[in-house]
JSON list of C-alpha atoms in Angstrom, two decimals:
[
{"chain": "A", "resi": 786, "resn": "MET", "atom": "CA", "xyz": [75.46, 107.78, 124.97]},
{"chain": "A", "resi": 787, "resn": "THR", "atom": "CA", "xyz": [78.19, 110.14, 123.84]},
{"chain": "A", "resi": 788, "resn": "ALA", "atom": "CA", "xyz": [78.50, 110.34, 119.83]},
{"chain": "A", "resi": 789, "resn": "LYS", "atom": "CA", "xyz": [81.78, 108.89, 118.52]},
{"chain": "A", "resi": 790, "resn": "LYS", "atom": "CA", "xyz": [84.54, 111.78, 118.01]},
{"chain": "A", "resi": 791, "resn": "ILE", "atom": "CA", "xyz": [84.96, 112.17, 114.12]},
{"chain": "A", "resi": 792, "resn": "ARG", "atom": "CA", "xyz": [89.29, 111.46, 113.35]},
{"chain": "A", "resi": 793, "resn": "HIS", "atom": "CA", "xyz": [90.21, 113.38, 109.72]},
{"chain": "A", "resi": 794, "resn": "TYR", "atom": "CA", "xyz": [93.76, 112.98, 108.44]},
{"chain": "A", "resi": 795, "resn": "LEU", "atom": "CA", "xyz": [94.75, 116.00, 107.59]},
{"chain": "A", "resi": 796, "resn": "GLN", "atom": "CA", "xyz": [98.34, 116.38, 108.90]},
{"chain": "A", "resi": 797, "resn": "PHE", "atom": "CA", "xyz": [100.76, 113.70, 109.43]},
{"chain": "A", "resi": 798, "resn": "LYS", "atom": "CA", "xyz": [100.96, 113.17, 113.23]},
{"chain": "A", "resi": 799, "resn": "ASP", "atom": "CA", "xyz": [96.38, 112.94, 112.86]},
{"chain": "A", "resi": 800, "resn": "PHE", "atom": "CA", "xyz": [98.37, 109.38, 113.22]},
{"chain": "A", "resi": 801, "resn": "SER", "atom": "CA", "xyz": [99.89, 107.06, 116.00]},
{"chain": "A", "resi": 802, "resn": "LEU", "atom": "CA", "xyz": [102.31, 104.66, 115.47]},
{"chain": "A", "resi": 803, "resn": "ASP", "atom": "CA", "xyz": [99.24, 102.12, 116.24]},
{"chain": "A", "resi": 804, "resn": "ASP", "atom": "CA", "xyz": [97.56, 103.82, 113.25]},
{"chain": "A", "resi": 805, "resn": "TYR", "atom": "CA", "xyz": [100.22, 102.93, 110.60]},
{"chain": "A", "resi": 806, "resn": "GLU", "atom": "CA", "xyz": [101.34, 100.49, 111.56]},
{"chain": "A", "resi": 807, "resn": "TYR", "atom": "CA", "xyz": [97.40, 98.92, 111.25]},
{"chain": "A", "resi": 808, "resn": "VAL", "atom": "CA", "xyz": [96.75, 100.57, 107.38]},
{"chain": "A", "resi": 809, "resn": "LEU", "atom": "CA", "xyz": [100.37, 99.61, 105.79]},
{"chain": "A", "resi": 810, "resn": "GLU", "atom": "CA", "xyz": [99.90, 95.69, 107.23]},
{"chain": "A", "resi": 811, "resn": "ARG", "atom": "CA", "xyz": [96.22, 96.62, 105.81]},
{"chain": "A", "resi": 812, "resn": "ALA", "atom": "CA", "xyz": [97.39, 97.56, 102.92]},
{"chain": "A", "resi": 813, "resn": "ARG", "atom": "CA", "xyz": [99.51, 95.10, 101.82]},
{"chain": "A", "resi": 814, "resn": "ILE", "atom": "CA", "xyz": [96.50, 92.60, 102.17]},
{"chain": "A", "resi": 815, "resn": "LEU", "atom": "CA", "xyz": [94.47, 94.56, 100.24]},
{"chain": "A", "resi": 816, "resn": "LYS", "atom": "CA", "xyz": [96.79, 95.51, 97.83]},
{"chain": "A", "resi": 817, "resn": "ARG", "atom": "CA", "xyz": [96.81, 91.76, 97.32]},
{"chain": "A", "resi": 818, "resn": "LYS", "atom": "CA", "xyz": [94.14, 91.42, 96.66]},
{"chain": "A", "resi": 819, "resn": "PHE", "atom": "CA", "xyz": [94.12, 93.53, 93.95]},
{"chain": "A", "resi": 820, "resn": "LYS", "atom": "CA", "xyz": [97.05, 91.44, 92.33]},
{"chain": "A", "resi": 821, "resn": "ASN", "atom": "CA", "xyz": [95.18, 87.80, 92.61]},
{"chain": "A", "resi": 822, "resn": "TYR", "atom": "CA", "xyz": [92.49, 89.76, 91.23]},
{"chain": "A", "resi": 823, "resn": "GLU", "atom": "CA", "xyz": [90.77, 88.74, 94.02]},
{"chain": "A", "resi": 824, "resn": "THR", "atom": "CA", "xyz": [87.17, 91.03, 94.09]},
{"chain": "A", "resi": 825, "resn": "TYR", "atom": "CA", "xyz": [86.30, 92.67, 97.64]},
{"chain": "A", "resi": 826, "resn": "HIS", "atom": "CA", "xyz": [83.90, 95.04, 98.56]},
{"chain": "A", "resi": 827, "resn": "PRO", "atom": "CA", "xyz": [84.26, 96.37, 101.47]},
{"chain": "A", "resi": 828, "resn": "LEU", "atom": "CA", "xyz": [83.29, 100.11, 100.56]},
{"chain": "A", "resi": 829, "resn": "HIS", "atom": "CA", "xyz": [79.91, 98.44, 99.22]},
{"chain": "A", "resi": 830, "resn": "ASP", "atom": "CA", "xyz": [77.78, 101.31, 98.31]},
{"chain": "A", "resi": 831, "resn": "ARG", "atom": "CA", "xyz": [79.96, 103.97, 100.18]},
{"chain": "A", "resi": 832, "resn": "THR", "atom": "CA", "xyz": [80.56, 107.59, 98.40]},
{"chain": "A", "resi": 833, "resn": "LEU", "atom": "CA", "xyz": [83.74, 109.72, 99.01]},
{"chain": "A", "resi": 834, "resn": "ALA", "atom": "CA", "xyz": [83.30, 113.73, 97.91]},
{"chain": "A", "resi": 835, "resn": "MET", "atom": "CA", "xyz": [86.82, 114.42, 96.26]},
{"chain": "A", "resi": 836, "resn": "ILE", "atom": "CA", "xyz": [86.43, 118.92, 96.13]},
{"chain": "A", "resi": 837, "resn": "PHE", "atom": "CA", "xyz": [89.74, 119.71, 93.95]},
{"chain": "A", "resi": 838, "resn": "GLU", "atom": "CA", "xyz": [90.53, 123.12, 94.61]},
{"chain": "A", "resi": 839, "resn": "LYS", "atom": "CA", "xyz": [94.37, 122.59, 93.53]},
{"chain": "A", "resi": 840, "resn": "ASN", "atom": "CA", "xyz": [94.43, 120.29, 89.56]},
{"chain": "A", "resi": 841, "resn": "SER", "atom": "CA", "xyz": [96.01, 116.86, 89.68]},
{"chain": "A", "resi": 842, "resn": "THR", "atom": "CA", "xyz": [96.09, 113.96, 87.71]},
{"chain": "A", "resi": 843, "resn": "ARG", "atom": "CA", "xyz": [97.73, 111.57, 90.32]},
{"chain": "A", "resi": 844, "resn": "THR", "atom": "CA", "xyz": [95.51, 111.46, 93.36]},
{"chain": "A", "resi": 845, "resn": "ARG", "atom": "CA", "xyz": [92.15, 111.51, 91.57]},
{"chain": "A", "resi": 846, "resn": "LEU", "atom": "CA", "xyz": [93.97, 109.22, 90.16]},
{"chain": "A", "resi": 847, "resn": "SER", "atom": "CA", "xyz": [94.75, 107.10, 92.80]},
{"chain": "A", "resi": 848, "resn": "PHE", "atom": "CA", "xyz": [91.82, 108.29, 95.33]},
{"chain": "A", "resi": 849, "resn": "GLU", "atom": "CA", "xyz": [89.16, 107.51, 92.10]},
{"chain": "A", "resi": 850, "resn": "ALA", "atom": "CA", "xyz": [90.59, 104.37, 91.33]},
{"chain": "A", "resi": 851, "resn": "GLY", "atom": "CA", "xyz": [91.03, 102.82, 94.68]},
{"chain": "A", "resi": 852, "resn": "ILE", "atom": "CA", "xyz": [87.21, 103.33, 95.83]},
{"chain": "A", "resi": 853, "resn": "PHE", "atom": "CA", "xyz": [86.44, 101.96, 92.62]},
{"chain": "A", "resi": 854, "resn": "GLN", "atom": "CA", "xyz": [88.24, 98.85, 93.63]},
{"chain": "A", "resi": 855, "resn": "LEU", "atom": "CA", "xyz": [86.89, 98.47, 96.96]},
{"chain": "A", "resi": 856, "resn": "GLY", "atom": "CA", "xyz": [83.70, 98.45, 95.62]},
{"chain": "A", "resi": 857, "resn": "GLY", "atom": "CA", "xyz": [82.21, 102.36, 96.47]},
{"chain": "A", "resi": 858, "resn": "HIS", "atom": "CA", "xyz": [81.12, 105.19, 95.06]},
{"chain": "A", "resi": 859, "resn": "ALA", "atom": "CA", "xyz": [83.60, 108.52, 94.07]},
{"chain": "A", "resi": 860, "resn": "VAL", "atom": "CA", "xyz": [82.19, 111.82, 93.11]},
{"chain": "A", "resi": 861, "resn": "PHE", "atom": "CA", "xyz": [84.78, 114.41, 91.83]},
{"chain": "A", "resi": 862, "resn": "MET", "atom": "CA", "xyz": [84.01, 118.43, 92.44]},
{"chain": "A", "resi": 863, "resn": "SER", "atom": "CA", "xyz": [85.61, 121.61, 91.84]},
{"chain": "A", "resi": 864, "resn": "THR", "atom": "CA", "xyz": [85.69, 125.23, 92.51]},
{"chain": "A", "resi": 865, "resn": "ARG", "atom": "CA", "xyz": [83.91, 125.68, 88.76]},
{"chain": "A", "resi": 866, "resn": "ASP", "atom": "CA", "xyz": [81.12, 123.51, 89.20]},
{"chain": "A", "resi": 867, "resn": "THR", "atom": "CA", "xyz": [80.38, 123.77, 93.38]},
{"chain": "A", "resi": 868, "resn": "GLN", "atom": "CA", "xyz": [78.83, 127.20, 95.29]},
{"chain": "A", "resi": 869, "resn": "LEU", "atom": "CA", "xyz": [82.10, 127.16, 96.61]},
{"chain": "A", "resi": 870, "resn": "GLY", "atom": "CA", "xyz": [83.73, 128.67, 93.55]},
{"chain": "A", "resi": 871, "resn": "ARG", "atom": "CA", "xyz": [81.05, 131.11, 93.72]},
{"chain": "A", "resi": 872, "resn": "GLY", "atom": "CA", "xyz": [82.08, 132.49, 97.70]},
{"chain": "A", "resi": 873, "resn": "GLU", "atom": "CA", "xyz": [79.69, 129.92, 99.54]},
{"chain": "A", "resi": 874, "resn": "PRO", "atom": "CA", "xyz": [81.68, 129.76, 103.11]},
{"chain": "A", "resi": 875, "resn": "ILE", "atom": "CA", "xyz": [83.17, 126.21, 103.74]},
{"chain": "A", "resi": 876, "resn": "GLU", "atom": "CA", "xyz": [81.52, 126.00, 106.89]},
{"chain": "A", "resi": 877, "resn": "ASP", "atom": "CA", "xyz": [77.51, 125.59, 104.62]},
{"chain": "A", "resi": 878, "resn": "ALA", "atom": "CA", "xyz": [79.52, 124.41, 101.83]},
{"chain": "A", "resi": 879, "resn": "ALA", "atom": "CA", "xyz": [81.10, 120.87, 104.73]},
{"chain": "A", "resi": 880, "resn": "GLN", "atom": "CA", "xyz": [77.67, 120.94, 106.41]},
{"chain": "A", "resi": 881, "resn": "VAL", "atom": "CA", "xyz": [76.05, 119.99, 103.41]},
{"chain": "A", "resi": 882, "resn": "ILE", "atom": "CA", "xyz": [78.82, 117.95, 101.58]},
{"chain": "A", "resi": 883, "resn": "SER", "atom": "CA", "xyz": [78.95, 115.80, 105.08]},
{"chain": "A", "resi": 884, "resn": "ARG", "atom": "CA", "xyz": [75.08, 114.78, 104.17]},
{"chain": "A", "resi": 885, "resn": "MET", "atom": "CA", "xyz": [75.49, 112.95, 101.24]},
{"chain": "A", "resi": 886, "resn": "VAL", "atom": "CA", "xyz": [78.85, 111.40, 101.41]},
{"chain": "A", "resi": 887, "resn": "ASP", "atom": "CA", "xyz": [80.46, 109.28, 103.66]},
{"chain": "A", "resi": 888, "resn": "ILE", "atom": "CA", "xyz": [84.04, 110.49, 103.38]},
{"chain": "A", "resi": 889, "resn": "ILE", "atom": "CA", "xyz": [85.35, 113.37, 102.10]},
{"chain": "A", "resi": 890, "resn": "MET", "atom": "CA", "xyz": [88.99, 114.50, 100.03]},
{"chain": "A", "resi": 891, "resn": "ILE", "atom": "CA", "xyz": [89.97, 118.02, 99.78]},
{"chain": "A", "resi": 892, "resn": "ARG", "atom": "CA", "xyz": [93.34, 119.70, 97.61]},
{"chain": "A", "resi": 893, "resn": "THR", "atom": "CA", "xyz": [93.39, 123.14, 98.40]},
{"chain": "A", "resi": 894, "resn": "PHE", "atom": "CA", "xyz": [96.06, 125.47, 98.92]},
{"chain": "A", "resi": 895, "resn": "GLY", "atom": "CA", "xyz": [96.13, 126.95, 102.78]},
{"chain": "A", "resi": 896, "resn": "GLN", "atom": "CA", "xyz": [95.76, 124.04, 105.45]},
{"chain": "A", "resi": 897, "resn": "ASP", "atom": "CA", "xyz": [93.28, 126.72, 107.71]},
{"chain": "A", "resi": 898, "resn": "ILE", "atom": "CA", "xyz": [90.71, 125.98, 105.02]},
{"chain": "A", "resi": 899, "resn": "ILE", "atom": "CA", "xyz": [90.87, 122.16, 105.34]},
{"chain": "A", "resi": 900, "resn": "GLN", "atom": "CA", "xyz": [91.04, 122.08, 109.03]},
{"chain": "A", "resi": 901, "resn": "ARG", "atom": "CA", "xyz": [87.56, 125.55, 108.97]},
{"chain": "A", "resi": 902, "resn": "PHE", "atom": "CA", "xyz": [85.94, 122.05, 106.92]},
{"chain": "A", "resi": 903, "resn": "ALA", "atom": "CA", "xyz": [86.44, 119.23, 108.70]},
{"chain": "A", "resi": 904, "resn": "GLU", "atom": "CA", "xyz": [85.50, 121.21, 111.71]},
{"chain": "A", "resi": 905, "resn": "ASN", "atom": "CA", "xyz": [81.75, 121.64, 110.46]},
{"chain": "A", "resi": 906, "resn": "SER", "atom": "CA", "xyz": [81.64, 117.78, 108.51]},
{"chain": "A", "resi": 907, "resn": "ARG", "atom": "CA", "xyz": [79.38, 114.90, 109.30]},
{"chain": "A", "resi": 908, "resn": "VAL", "atom": "CA", "xyz": [81.79, 112.18, 108.19]},
{"chain": "A", "resi": 909, "resn": "PRO", "atom": "CA", "xyz": [85.71, 111.70, 107.54]},
{"chain": "A", "resi": 910, "resn": "VAL", "atom": "CA", "xyz": [88.63, 114.54, 105.39]},
{"chain": "A", "resi": 911, "resn": "ILE", "atom": "CA", "xyz": [91.42, 113.64, 104.03]},
{"chain": "A", "resi": 912, "resn": "ASN", "atom": "CA", "xyz": [94.87, 115.65, 102.93]},
{"chain": "A", "resi": 913, "resn": "GLY", "atom": "CA", "xyz": [94.83, 115.42, 99.38]},
{"chain": "A", "resi": 914, "resn": "LEU", "atom": "CA", "xyz": [97.28, 118.52, 99.54]},
{"chain": "A", "resi": 915, "resn": "THR", "atom": "CA", "xyz": [97.82, 121.60, 101.47]},
{"chain": "A", "resi": 916, "resn": "ASN", "atom": "CA", "xyz": [100.79, 124.76, 100.68]},
{"chain": "A", "resi": 917, "resn": "GLU", "atom": "CA", "xyz": [101.98, 122.45, 104.41]},
{"chain": "A", "resi": 918, "resn": "TYR", "atom": "CA", "xyz": [101.23, 118.76, 104.35]},
{"chain": "A", "resi": 919, "resn": "HIS", "atom": "CA", "xyz": [100.97, 116.51, 102.09]},
{"chain": "A", "resi": 920, "resn": "PRO", "atom": "CA", "xyz": [100.58, 113.12, 104.52]},
{"chain": "A", "resi": 921, "resn": "CYS", "atom": "CA", "xyz": [98.62, 110.45, 101.47]},
{"chain": "A", "resi": 922, "resn": "GLN", "atom": "CA", "xyz": [102.14, 111.09, 100.03]},
{"chain": "A", "resi": 923, "resn": "VAL", "atom": "CA", "xyz": [104.41, 111.16, 102.04]},
{"chain": "A", "resi": 924, "resn": "LEU", "atom": "CA", "xyz": [102.20, 107.93, 103.13]},
{"chain": "A", "resi": 925, "resn": "ALA", "atom": "CA", "xyz": [102.80, 106.47, 99.90]},
{"chain": "A", "resi": 926, "resn": "ASP", "atom": "CA", "xyz": [106.23, 106.81, 99.91]},
{"chain": "A", "resi": 927, "resn": "ILE", "atom": "CA", "xyz": [106.87, 104.47, 103.13]},
{"chain": "A", "resi": 928, "resn": "PHE", "atom": "CA", "xyz": [104.38, 102.23, 101.92]},
{"chain": "A", "resi": 929, "resn": "THR", "atom": "CA", "xyz": [106.81, 101.67, 98.80]},
{"chain": "A", "resi": 930, "resn": "TYR", "atom": "CA", "xyz": [109.87, 100.61, 102.01]},
{"chain": "A", "resi": 931, "resn": "TYR", "atom": "CA", "xyz": [108.23, 99.24, 103.82]},
{"chain": "A", "resi": 932, "resn": "GLU", "atom": "CA", "xyz": [106.80, 96.79, 100.48]},
{"chain": "A", "resi": 933, "resn": "HIS", "atom": "CA", "xyz": [110.68, 96.18, 100.25]},
{"chain": "A", "resi": 934, "resn": "ARG", "atom": "CA", "xyz": [112.52, 97.12, 102.81]},
{"chain": "A", "resi": 935, "resn": "GLY", "atom": "CA", "xyz": [110.30, 96.26, 106.12]},
{"chain": "A", "resi": 936, "resn": "SER", "atom": "CA", "xyz": [109.82, 98.86, 108.81]},
{"chain": "A", "resi": 937, "resn": "ILE", "atom": "CA", "xyz": [111.70, 102.10, 108.30]},
{"chain": "A", "resi": 938, "resn": "ALA", "atom": "CA", "xyz": [112.63, 102.23, 112.17]},
{"chain": "A", "resi": 939, "resn": "GLY", "atom": "CA", "xyz": [115.95, 103.53, 113.07]},
{"chain": "A", "resi": 940, "resn": "LYS", "atom": "CA", "xyz": [116.38, 103.91, 108.40]},
{"chain": "A", "resi": 941, "resn": "THR", "atom": "CA", "xyz": [117.85, 107.21, 107.27]},
{"chain": "A", "resi": 942, "resn": "VAL", "atom": "CA", "xyz": [115.55, 109.59, 104.53]},
{"chain": "A", "resi": 943, "resn": "ALA", "atom": "CA", "xyz": [117.58, 111.78, 103.03]},
{"chain": "A", "resi": 944, "resn": "TRP", "atom": "CA", "xyz": [115.71, 115.23, 102.06]},
{"chain": "A", "resi": 945, "resn": "ILE", "atom": "CA", "xyz": [116.76, 117.19, 98.61]},
{"chain": "A", "resi": 946, "resn": "GLY", "atom": "CA", "xyz": [115.30, 120.03, 97.70]},
{"chain": "A", "resi": 947, "resn": "ASP", "atom": "CA", "xyz": [112.88, 123.24, 99.17]},
{"chain": "A", "resi": 948, "resn": "ALA", "atom": "CA", "xyz": [110.54, 123.69, 102.29]},
{"chain": "A", "resi": 949, "resn": "ASN", "atom": "CA", "xyz": [107.37, 122.65, 101.24]},
{"chain": "A", "resi": 950, "resn": "ASN", "atom": "CA", "xyz": [104.39, 120.05, 102.44]},
{"chain": "A", "resi": 951, "resn": "MET", "atom": "CA", "xyz": [105.97, 117.37, 101.12]},
{"chain": "A", "resi": 952, "resn": "LEU", "atom": "CA", "xyz": [109.19, 118.02, 104.30]},
{"chain": "A", "resi": 953, "resn": "TYR", "atom": "CA", "xyz": [106.74, 119.55, 106.68]},
{"chain": "A", "resi": 954, "resn": "SER", "atom": "CA", "xyz": [105.19, 116.88, 106.47]},
{"chain": "A", "resi": 955, "resn": "TRP", "atom": "CA", "xyz": [108.23, 114.16, 106.03]},
{"chain": "A", "resi": 956, "resn": "LEU", "atom": "CA", "xyz": [109.26, 115.67, 109.26]},
{"chain": "A", "resi": 957, "resn": "GLN", "atom": "CA", "xyz": [106.66, 115.01, 111.18]},
{"chain": "A", "resi": 958, "resn": "ALA", "atom": "CA", "xyz": [106.37, 110.92, 109.85]},
{"chain": "A", "resi": 959, "resn": "ALA", "atom": "CA", "xyz": [110.18, 111.24, 111.28]},
{"chain": "A", "resi": 960, "resn": "GLU", "atom": "CA", "xyz": [108.77, 111.78, 114.52]},
{"chain": "A", "resi": 961, "resn": "VAL", "atom": "CA", "xyz": [106.03, 108.72, 114.41]},
{"chain": "A", "resi": 962, "resn": "PHE", "atom": "CA", "xyz": [108.10, 106.63, 112.68]},
{"chain": "A", "resi": 963, "resn": "GLY", "atom": "CA", "xyz": [111.08, 107.32, 115.19]},
{"chain": "A", "resi": 964, "resn": "PHE", "atom": "CA", "xyz": [113.97, 107.37, 111.48]},
{"chain": "A", "resi": 965, "resn": "HIS", "atom": "CA", "xyz": [116.46, 109.83, 110.83]},
{"chain": "A", "resi": 966, "resn": "LEU", "atom": "CA", "xyz": [115.80, 113.08, 108.54]},
{"chain": "A", "resi": 967, "resn": "ASN", "atom": "CA", "xyz": [119.09, 114.42, 106.63]},
{"chain": "A", "resi": 968, "resn": "VAL", "atom": "CA", "xyz": [118.03, 117.49, 104.85]},
{"chain": "A", "resi": 969, "resn": "SER", "atom": "CA", "xyz": [120.08, 119.36, 102.77]},
{"chain": "A", "resi": 970, "resn": "THR", "atom": "CA", "xyz": [118.17, 122.60, 100.95]},
{"chain": "A", "resi": 971, "resn": "PRO", "atom": "CA", "xyz": [119.30, 125.69, 98.46]},
{"chain": "A", "resi": 972, "resn": "LYS", "atom": "CA", "xyz": [121.08, 128.73, 99.77]},
{"chain": "A", "resi": 973, "resn": "GLY", "atom": "CA", "xyz": [117.61, 131.29, 100.58]},
{"chain": "A", "resi": 974, "resn": "LEU", "atom": "CA", "xyz": [114.83, 128.47, 100.51]},
{"chain": "A", "resi": 975, "resn": "ALA", "atom": "CA", "xyz": [114.90, 127.29, 103.35]},
{"chain": "A", "resi": 976, "resn": "SER", "atom": "CA", "xyz": [111.75, 127.94, 105.78]},
{"chain": "A", "resi": 977, "resn": "MET", "atom": "CA", "xyz": [111.57, 129.86, 108.66]},
{"chain": "A", "resi": 978, "resn": "TRP", "atom": "CA", "xyz": [110.92, 126.96, 110.78]},
{"chain": "A", "resi": 979, "resn": "MET", "atom": "CA", "xyz": [113.44, 124.77, 109.56]},
{"chain": "A", "resi": 980, "resn": "SER", "atom": "CA", "xyz": [116.15, 127.06, 111.57]},
{"chain": "A", "resi": 981, "resn": "PRO", "atom": "CA", "xyz": [117.60, 124.96, 114.35]},
{"chain": "A", "resi": 982, "resn": "ARG", "atom": "CA", "xyz": [117.53, 127.27, 116.71]},
{"chain": "A", "resi": 983, "resn": "SER", "atom": "CA", "xyz": [113.36, 126.97, 115.99]},
{"chain": "A", "resi": 984, "resn": "MET", "atom": "CA", "xyz": [113.20, 123.87, 115.74]},
{"chain": "A", "resi": 985, "resn": "LYS", "atom": "CA", "xyz": [111.31, 121.21, 118.01]},
{"chain": "A", "resi": 986, "resn": "PRO", "atom": "CA", "xyz": [113.46, 119.39, 120.44]},
{"chain": "A", "resi": 987, "resn": "ALA", "atom": "CA", "xyz": [111.58, 116.06, 118.72]},
{"chain": "A", "resi": 988, "resn": "HIS", "atom": "CA", "xyz": [112.60, 117.42, 114.89]},
{"chain": "A", "resi": 989, "resn": "ALA", "atom": "CA", "xyz": [116.66, 118.54, 116.38]},
{"chain": "A", "resi": 990, "resn": "SER", "atom": "CA", "xyz": [117.18, 114.47, 117.88]},
{"chain": "A", "resi": 991, "resn": "SER", "atom": "CA", "xyz": [116.24, 112.77, 114.17]},
{"chain": "A", "resi": 992, "resn": "MET", "atom": "CA", "xyz": [117.04, 115.68, 111.56]},
{"chain": "A", "resi": 993, "resn": "ALA", "atom": "CA", "xyz": [120.15, 117.30, 110.64]},
{"chain": "A", "resi": 994, "resn": "VAL", "atom": "CA", "xyz": [119.84, 120.95, 108.54]},
{"chain": "A", "resi": 995, "resn": "CYS", "atom": "CA", "xyz": [122.46, 121.85, 105.30]},
{"chain": "A", "resi": 996, "resn": "SER", "atom": "CA", "xyz": [122.56, 124.28, 103.23]},
{"chain": "A", "resi": 997, "resn": "VAL", "atom": "CA", "xyz": [124.03, 124.17, 99.94]}
]
């Protein structure tokens, strides 16, 4: 029997539109249950490892509270109190940690770090933030729109600010969901990826760029 391939969530484009439609509707149902004080614990006896190389208030609270509300348990790990902070190879850490938990969320620096971790993990890995991408934040934003306005397909989203991990995730989201993205960046703070000459055709067809 062929082992089932592990699915990770390392950047926004890792999920298809069908995947996201299911996730958004499922999130709506789970949120309604929680707001109505309905006990629902599908993650009973499941453990989430949260690895933080970058500190965070909202990421830690949202993941920890979320799995607790669904009946699971979260283990907080930082580089200060693990072997990762003392030079243990990422590949070794991934193999050890993934043997003891059911899912892992990592908030770190370079995307290559979480990629290497996922390649050596036995369980799904979620990107809680890297320098390049922040898919969970964009997913939460889109869910808010979905709750109040419905489908975001065909709508227009405006991004004002420098080219960073959030913008790169919004670019991928525009491709997946089919909405238009207007981008305005201060002069000198736009990434080379934002240059119309370097954009893929799919990006160019779903966004407009200007510097102010």
